[in-house]
XYZ file of C-alpha atoms in Angstrom:
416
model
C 14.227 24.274 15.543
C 13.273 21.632 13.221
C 10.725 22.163 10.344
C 9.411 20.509 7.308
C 8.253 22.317 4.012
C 6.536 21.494 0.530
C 5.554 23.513 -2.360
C 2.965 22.088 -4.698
C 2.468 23.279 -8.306
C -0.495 22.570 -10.604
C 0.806 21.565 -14.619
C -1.178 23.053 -17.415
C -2.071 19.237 -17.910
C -3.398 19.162 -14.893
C -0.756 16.946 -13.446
C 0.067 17.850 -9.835
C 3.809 18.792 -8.599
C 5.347 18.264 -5.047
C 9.010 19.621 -4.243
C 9.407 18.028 -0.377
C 12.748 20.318 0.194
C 15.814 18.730 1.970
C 18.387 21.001 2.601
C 20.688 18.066 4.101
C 19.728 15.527 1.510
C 22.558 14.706 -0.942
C 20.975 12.423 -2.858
C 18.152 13.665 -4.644
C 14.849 11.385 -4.837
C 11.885 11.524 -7.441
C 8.686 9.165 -7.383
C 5.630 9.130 -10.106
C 2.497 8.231 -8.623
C -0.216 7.332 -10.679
C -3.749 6.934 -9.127
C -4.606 3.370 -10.842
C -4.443 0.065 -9.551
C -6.236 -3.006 -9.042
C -9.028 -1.253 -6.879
C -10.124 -0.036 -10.111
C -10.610 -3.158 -11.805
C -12.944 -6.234 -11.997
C -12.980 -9.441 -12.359
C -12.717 -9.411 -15.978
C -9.929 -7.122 -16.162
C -8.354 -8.091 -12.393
C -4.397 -8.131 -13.010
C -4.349 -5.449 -16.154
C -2.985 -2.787 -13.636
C -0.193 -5.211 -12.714
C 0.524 -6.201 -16.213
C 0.929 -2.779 -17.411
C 3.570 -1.719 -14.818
C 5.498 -4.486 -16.225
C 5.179 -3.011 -20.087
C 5.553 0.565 -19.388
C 7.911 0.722 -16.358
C 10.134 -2.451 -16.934
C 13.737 -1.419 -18.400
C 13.387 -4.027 -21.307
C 10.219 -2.977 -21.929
C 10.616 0.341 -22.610
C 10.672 2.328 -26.039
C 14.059 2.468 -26.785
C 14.832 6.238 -25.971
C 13.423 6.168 -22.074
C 15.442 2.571 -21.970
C 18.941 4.004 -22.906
C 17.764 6.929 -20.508
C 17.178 4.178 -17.169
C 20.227 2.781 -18.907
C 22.507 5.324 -18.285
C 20.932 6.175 -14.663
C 21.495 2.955 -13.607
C 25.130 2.931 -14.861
C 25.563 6.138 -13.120
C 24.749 4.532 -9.591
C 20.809 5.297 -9.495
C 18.639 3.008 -8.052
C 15.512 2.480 -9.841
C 12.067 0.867 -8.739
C 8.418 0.103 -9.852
C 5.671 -1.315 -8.067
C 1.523 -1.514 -8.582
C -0.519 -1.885 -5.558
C -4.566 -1.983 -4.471
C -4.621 1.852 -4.991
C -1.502 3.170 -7.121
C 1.347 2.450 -9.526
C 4.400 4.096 -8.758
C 7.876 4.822 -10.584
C 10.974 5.981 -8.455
C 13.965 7.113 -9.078
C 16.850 7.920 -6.828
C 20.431 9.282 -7.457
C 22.766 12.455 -6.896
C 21.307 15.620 -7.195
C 23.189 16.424 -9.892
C 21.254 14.057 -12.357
C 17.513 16.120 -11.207
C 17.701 17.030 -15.423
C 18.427 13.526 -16.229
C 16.128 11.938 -14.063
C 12.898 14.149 -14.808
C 13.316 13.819 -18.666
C 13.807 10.058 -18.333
C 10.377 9.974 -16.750
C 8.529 11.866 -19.291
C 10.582 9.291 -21.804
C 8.796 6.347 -19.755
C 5.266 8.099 -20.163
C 5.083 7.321 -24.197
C 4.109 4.207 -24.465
C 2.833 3.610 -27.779
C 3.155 0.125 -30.418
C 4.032 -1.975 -27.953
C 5.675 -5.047 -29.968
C 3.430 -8.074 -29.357
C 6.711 -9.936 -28.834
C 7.217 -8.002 -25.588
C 4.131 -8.820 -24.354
C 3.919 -12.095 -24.834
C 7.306 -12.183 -23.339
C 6.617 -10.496 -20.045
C 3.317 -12.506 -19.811
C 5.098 -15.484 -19.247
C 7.218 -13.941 -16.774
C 4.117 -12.621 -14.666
C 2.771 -16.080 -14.463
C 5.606 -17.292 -13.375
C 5.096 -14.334 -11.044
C 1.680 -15.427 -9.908
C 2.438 -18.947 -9.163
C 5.096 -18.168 -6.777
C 2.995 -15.401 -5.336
C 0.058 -17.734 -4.423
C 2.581 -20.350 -3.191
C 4.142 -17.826 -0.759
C 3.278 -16.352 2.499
C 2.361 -12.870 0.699
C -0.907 -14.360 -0.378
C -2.088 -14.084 3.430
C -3.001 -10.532 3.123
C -4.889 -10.558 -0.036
C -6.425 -13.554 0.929
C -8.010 -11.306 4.081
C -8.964 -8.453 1.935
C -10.520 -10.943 -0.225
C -12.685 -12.683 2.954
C -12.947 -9.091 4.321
C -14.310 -7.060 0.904
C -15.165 -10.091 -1.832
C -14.225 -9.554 -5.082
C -14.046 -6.097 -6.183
C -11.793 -3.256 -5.490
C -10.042 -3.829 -2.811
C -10.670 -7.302 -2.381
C -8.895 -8.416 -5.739
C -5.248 -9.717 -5.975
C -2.661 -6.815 -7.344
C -1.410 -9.700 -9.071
C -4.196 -10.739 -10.808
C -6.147 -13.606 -12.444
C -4.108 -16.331 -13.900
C -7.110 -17.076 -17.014
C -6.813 -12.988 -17.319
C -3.199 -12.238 -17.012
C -3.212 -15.348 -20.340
C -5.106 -13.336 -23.028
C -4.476 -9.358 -22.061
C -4.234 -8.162 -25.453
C -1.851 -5.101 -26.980
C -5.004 -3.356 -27.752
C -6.448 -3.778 -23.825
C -3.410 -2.761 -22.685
C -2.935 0.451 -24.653
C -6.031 1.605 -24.271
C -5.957 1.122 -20.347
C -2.964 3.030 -20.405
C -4.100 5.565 -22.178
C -7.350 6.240 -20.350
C -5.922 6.017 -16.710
C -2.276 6.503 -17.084
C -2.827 10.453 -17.945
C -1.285 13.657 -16.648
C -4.784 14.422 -14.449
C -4.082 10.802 -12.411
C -0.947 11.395 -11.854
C 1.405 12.955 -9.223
C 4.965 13.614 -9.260
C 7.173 14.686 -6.383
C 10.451 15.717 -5.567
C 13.013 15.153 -2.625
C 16.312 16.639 -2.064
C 17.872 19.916 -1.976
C 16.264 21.906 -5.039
C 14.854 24.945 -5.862
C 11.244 24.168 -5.886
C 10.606 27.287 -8.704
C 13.665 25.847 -11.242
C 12.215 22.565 -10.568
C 8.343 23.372 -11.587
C 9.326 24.877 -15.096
C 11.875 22.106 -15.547
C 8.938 19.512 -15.035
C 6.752 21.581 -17.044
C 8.876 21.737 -20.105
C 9.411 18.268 -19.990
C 5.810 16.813 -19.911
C 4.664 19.489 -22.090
C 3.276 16.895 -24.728
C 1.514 14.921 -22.351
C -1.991 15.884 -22.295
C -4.801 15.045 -20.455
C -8.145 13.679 -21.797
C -11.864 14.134 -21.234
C -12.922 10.704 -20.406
C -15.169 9.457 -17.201
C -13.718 7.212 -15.014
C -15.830 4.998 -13.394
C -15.322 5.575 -9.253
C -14.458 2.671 -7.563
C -16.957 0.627 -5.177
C -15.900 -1.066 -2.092
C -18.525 -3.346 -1.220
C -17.445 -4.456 3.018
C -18.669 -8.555 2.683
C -16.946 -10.506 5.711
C -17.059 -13.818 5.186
C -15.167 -17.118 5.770
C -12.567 -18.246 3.630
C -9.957 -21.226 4.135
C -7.554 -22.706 1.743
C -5.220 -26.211 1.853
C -5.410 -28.989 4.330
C -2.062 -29.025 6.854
C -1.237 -29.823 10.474
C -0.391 -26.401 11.006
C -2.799 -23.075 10.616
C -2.306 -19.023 9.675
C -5.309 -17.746 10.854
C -6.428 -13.954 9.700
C -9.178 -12.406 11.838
C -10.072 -9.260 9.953
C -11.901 -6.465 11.743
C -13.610 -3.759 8.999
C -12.083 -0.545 10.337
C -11.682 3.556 9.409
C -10.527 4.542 6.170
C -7.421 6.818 5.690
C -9.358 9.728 6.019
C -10.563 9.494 9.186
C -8.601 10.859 12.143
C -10.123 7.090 13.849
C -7.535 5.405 12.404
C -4.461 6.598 14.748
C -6.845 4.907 17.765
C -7.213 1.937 15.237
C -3.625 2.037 15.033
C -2.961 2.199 18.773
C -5.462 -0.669 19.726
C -3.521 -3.054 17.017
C -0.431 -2.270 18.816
C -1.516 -2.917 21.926
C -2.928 -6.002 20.953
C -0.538 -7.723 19.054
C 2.697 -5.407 18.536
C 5.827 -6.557 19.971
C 7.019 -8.918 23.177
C 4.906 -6.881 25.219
C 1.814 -6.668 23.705
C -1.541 -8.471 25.068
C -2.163 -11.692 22.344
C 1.782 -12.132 22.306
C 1.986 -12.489 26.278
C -1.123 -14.468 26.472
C -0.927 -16.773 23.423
C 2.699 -17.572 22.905
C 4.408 -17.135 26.318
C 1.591 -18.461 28.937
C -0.481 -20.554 26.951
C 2.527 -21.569 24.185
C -0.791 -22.144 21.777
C 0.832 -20.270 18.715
C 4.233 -20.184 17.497
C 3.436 -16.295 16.084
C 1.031 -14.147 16.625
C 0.831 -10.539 15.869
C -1.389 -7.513 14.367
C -1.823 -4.382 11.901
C -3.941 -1.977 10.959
C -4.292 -0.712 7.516
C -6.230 1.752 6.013
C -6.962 2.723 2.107
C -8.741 5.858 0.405
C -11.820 4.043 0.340
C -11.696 1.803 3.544
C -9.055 0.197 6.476
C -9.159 -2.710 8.916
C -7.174 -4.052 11.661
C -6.358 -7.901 11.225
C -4.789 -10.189 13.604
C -2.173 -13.149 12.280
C -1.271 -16.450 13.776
C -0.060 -19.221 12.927
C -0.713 -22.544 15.457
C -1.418 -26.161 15.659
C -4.996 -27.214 14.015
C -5.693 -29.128 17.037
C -4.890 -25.232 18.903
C -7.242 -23.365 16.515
C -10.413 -23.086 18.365
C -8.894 -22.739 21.902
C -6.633 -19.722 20.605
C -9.757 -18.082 18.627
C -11.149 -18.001 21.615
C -8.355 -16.335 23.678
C -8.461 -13.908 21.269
C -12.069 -12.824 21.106
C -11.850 -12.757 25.121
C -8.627 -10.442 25.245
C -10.847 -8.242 23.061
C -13.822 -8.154 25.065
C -12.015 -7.308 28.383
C -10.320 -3.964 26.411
C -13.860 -3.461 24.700
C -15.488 -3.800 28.502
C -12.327 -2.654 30.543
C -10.238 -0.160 28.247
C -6.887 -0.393 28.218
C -4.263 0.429 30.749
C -2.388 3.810 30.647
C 1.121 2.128 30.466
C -0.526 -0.066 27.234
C -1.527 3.322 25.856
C 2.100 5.254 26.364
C 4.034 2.338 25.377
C 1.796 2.292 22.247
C 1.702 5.567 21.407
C 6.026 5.893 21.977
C 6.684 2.850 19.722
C 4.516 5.158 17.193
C 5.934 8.255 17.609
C 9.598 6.590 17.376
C 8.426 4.751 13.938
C 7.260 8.268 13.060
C 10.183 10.149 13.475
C 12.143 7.799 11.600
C 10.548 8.264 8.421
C 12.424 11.307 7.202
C 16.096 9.288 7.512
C 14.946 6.798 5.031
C 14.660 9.089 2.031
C 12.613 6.194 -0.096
C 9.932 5.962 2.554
C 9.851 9.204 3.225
C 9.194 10.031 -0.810
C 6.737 7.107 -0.766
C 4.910 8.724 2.359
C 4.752 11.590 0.466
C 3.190 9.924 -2.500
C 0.303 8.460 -1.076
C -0.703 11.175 1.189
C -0.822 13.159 -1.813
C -2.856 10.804 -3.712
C -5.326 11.264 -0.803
C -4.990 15.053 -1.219
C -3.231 15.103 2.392
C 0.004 16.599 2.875
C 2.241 14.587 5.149
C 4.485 16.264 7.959
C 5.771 14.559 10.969
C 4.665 16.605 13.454
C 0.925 16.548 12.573
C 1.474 12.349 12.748
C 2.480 12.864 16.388
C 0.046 15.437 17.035
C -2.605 13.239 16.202
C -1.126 10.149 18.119
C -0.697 11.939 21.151
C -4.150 13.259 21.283
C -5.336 9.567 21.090
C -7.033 8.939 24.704
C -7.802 5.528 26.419
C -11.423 6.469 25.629
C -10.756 6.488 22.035
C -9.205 3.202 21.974
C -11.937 1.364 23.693
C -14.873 3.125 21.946
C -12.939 2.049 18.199
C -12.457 -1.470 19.755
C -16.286 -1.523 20.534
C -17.339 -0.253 16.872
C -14.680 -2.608 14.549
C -14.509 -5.733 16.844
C -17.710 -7.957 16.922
C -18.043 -11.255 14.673
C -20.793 -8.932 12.177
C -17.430 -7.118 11.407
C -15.321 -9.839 11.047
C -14.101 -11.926 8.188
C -11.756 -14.747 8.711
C -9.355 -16.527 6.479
C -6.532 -19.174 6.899
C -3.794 -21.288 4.840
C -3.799 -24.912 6.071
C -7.665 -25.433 6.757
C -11.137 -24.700 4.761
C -13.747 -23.226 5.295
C -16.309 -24.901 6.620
C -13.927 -25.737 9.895
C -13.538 -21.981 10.573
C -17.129 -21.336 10.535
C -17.242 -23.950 13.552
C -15.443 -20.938 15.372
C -17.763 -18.600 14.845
């Protein structure tokens, strides 16, 4: 019999415990989520989020006692990692279980940032526009550049990365005081993986952050404003095409049929755009699609990349294929194969402790708990029904924004 269990724990400071425990786990794993990122800014501030990850959670950066702390993890075999995204900034640690002490004081070490010399900054500001210019030279800009088209510029339409005229004059005193309004113990989450005694493990935590205390200060919800609009960059012979459809957020129970209909359209050798586009008509050299869904909104986008002279005929291919499920369904062998691929991709999450931690983490930051068996649950109670009735409410040119490297604008509006 196979089972999953958590314990949660509430901190005086109002910073929220999770101890996921792993009886067969021998490594022990340990992620800090903090609910801040770039959906919180705005224009004026767009890349702050970014740029504080790099001061607070960099090795170098740190104050000196959290940095001999990493130090010796890191010399010790631990793998370390920090990251800022639309909706969080996280902080993981993983190592043997027998460094749970270590590990949990370094990251109440990392939390105390304070007098950060202006030296650093300046120093890791010219590393993060070096950052940004190879970011909005590579293909990772495609996926921003569709949340931008899809939700304009605010929340989750602005770049993690940032503003390049922004990211240049962040000052010390901007960068302190962000931390210290958002980066508190009441936006924040910790959790736990590995085999530990979740009890031990609470009062451990609680000792440790003990200083850290939370604030009264109003933070200003963010707004997600849906805009689709049309938006090309660069002139080239070839074209990556993003057709963005506005779809469910994470909280809706819509988004495991959002999730099926993207596979079924554009998921694998066997899926409808791939068969059609590439192997019949050879109009695109890829083509492929994904749904994604955030705490305050989710679409389902499809990517290709073709000839310009192949554009128009290949938009259209694609709007038909989508008419014919929104008018026909789908067809039960679609659905299963859909819904298995799922399931498998499901199942797999608990042998890769990272994801699995990082699962965790956002579910949490949702105020969801996340279990494997309610994921299946849910995608086997998708029907065919379900499918075509999300694929008639997301997928009509009113909910559609479109964006492409290699052509501008005003030649993708001659698709529409």
């Amino acid at each position: 019999m196979y089972y999953e269990s958590i314990s949660k724990a509430m901190l005086e400071n109002c910073m929220k415990v999770i101890v996921r425990r792993t009886k067969q786990s021998r490594n022990l794993s340990v992620g800090m989520y903090v609910n801040h990122g770039s959906k919180d800014e705005n224009v004026t501030n767009n890349g702050i989020s970014h740029f504080i990850e790099h001061m607070a959670f960099s090795h170098e950066n740190m104050n000196s006692s959290a940095k001999k702390m990493v130090g010796n993890l890191l010399d010790s075999g631990a793998l370390y990692e920090a990251y800022t995204g639309k909706e969080m900034t996280r902080c993981c640690i993983t190592s043997q279980k027998s460094y749970k002490s270590d590990i949990i004081k370094t990251l109440s070490e990392i939390v105390k940032l304070q007098d950060i010399a202006e030296e650093r900054i300046n120093h890791e500001r010219a590393i993060i526009l070096q950052e940004a210019e190879t970011y909005f030279a590579s293909a990772k800009v495609k996926t921003e550049l569709a949340e931008r088209a899809l939700w304009g510029d605010r929340s989750l339409g602005l770049f993690v990365i940032g503003n390049q005229d922004n990211i240049s004059r962040f000052s010390k005193n901007e960068i302190e005081s962000r931390f210290k309004q958002f980066y508190s113990p009441s936006n924040t989450l910790i959790v736990i993986q590995g085999d530990v005694d979740p009890d031990e493990t609470f009062n451990e935590i609680a000792n440790q952050f003990d200083f850290w205390k939370s604030e009264t200060e109003s933070h200003q919800s963010p707004l997600l404003e849906v805009s689709p609009s049309v938006m090309g960059i660069g002139n080239s012979n070839r074209v990556n095409l993003t057709a963005t459809f506005v779809g469910p957020s994470f909280r809706s129970r819509k988004r495991y049929a959002m999730a099926l209909l993207s596979d079924i359209l554009g998921e694998g050798l066997k899926s409808r755009l791939f068969v059609e586009l590439r192997e019949k008509r050879e109009l695109v050299y890829s083509i492929y699609s994904y749904a994604l869904s955030y705490g305050l909104g989710g679409y389902m986008a499809i990517d290709l990349n073709c000839r310009k002279d192949s554009l128009e005929e290949s938009f259209k291919v694609i709007m038909d294929i989508i008419n014919d499920i929104q008018q026909n369904g789908v067809t039960s062998e679609e659905l299963e194969r859909a819904r298995a691929s799922r399931i498998t991709s499901t199942l797999q999450i608990p042998n890769d402790a990272i994801r699995h931690l990082n699962t965790t983490g956002r579910y949490a930051l949702y105020n969801k708990d996340f279990f494997v068996d309610t994921e299946v649950f849910e995608f086997m109670n998708v029907t065919d029904e379900d499918i075509r009735e999300v694929s008639k409410e997301m997928c009509d040119q009113s909910n559609m924004a479109l964006s492409a490297v290699g052509t501008d604008s005003e030649s993708l509006l001659t698709l529409l």
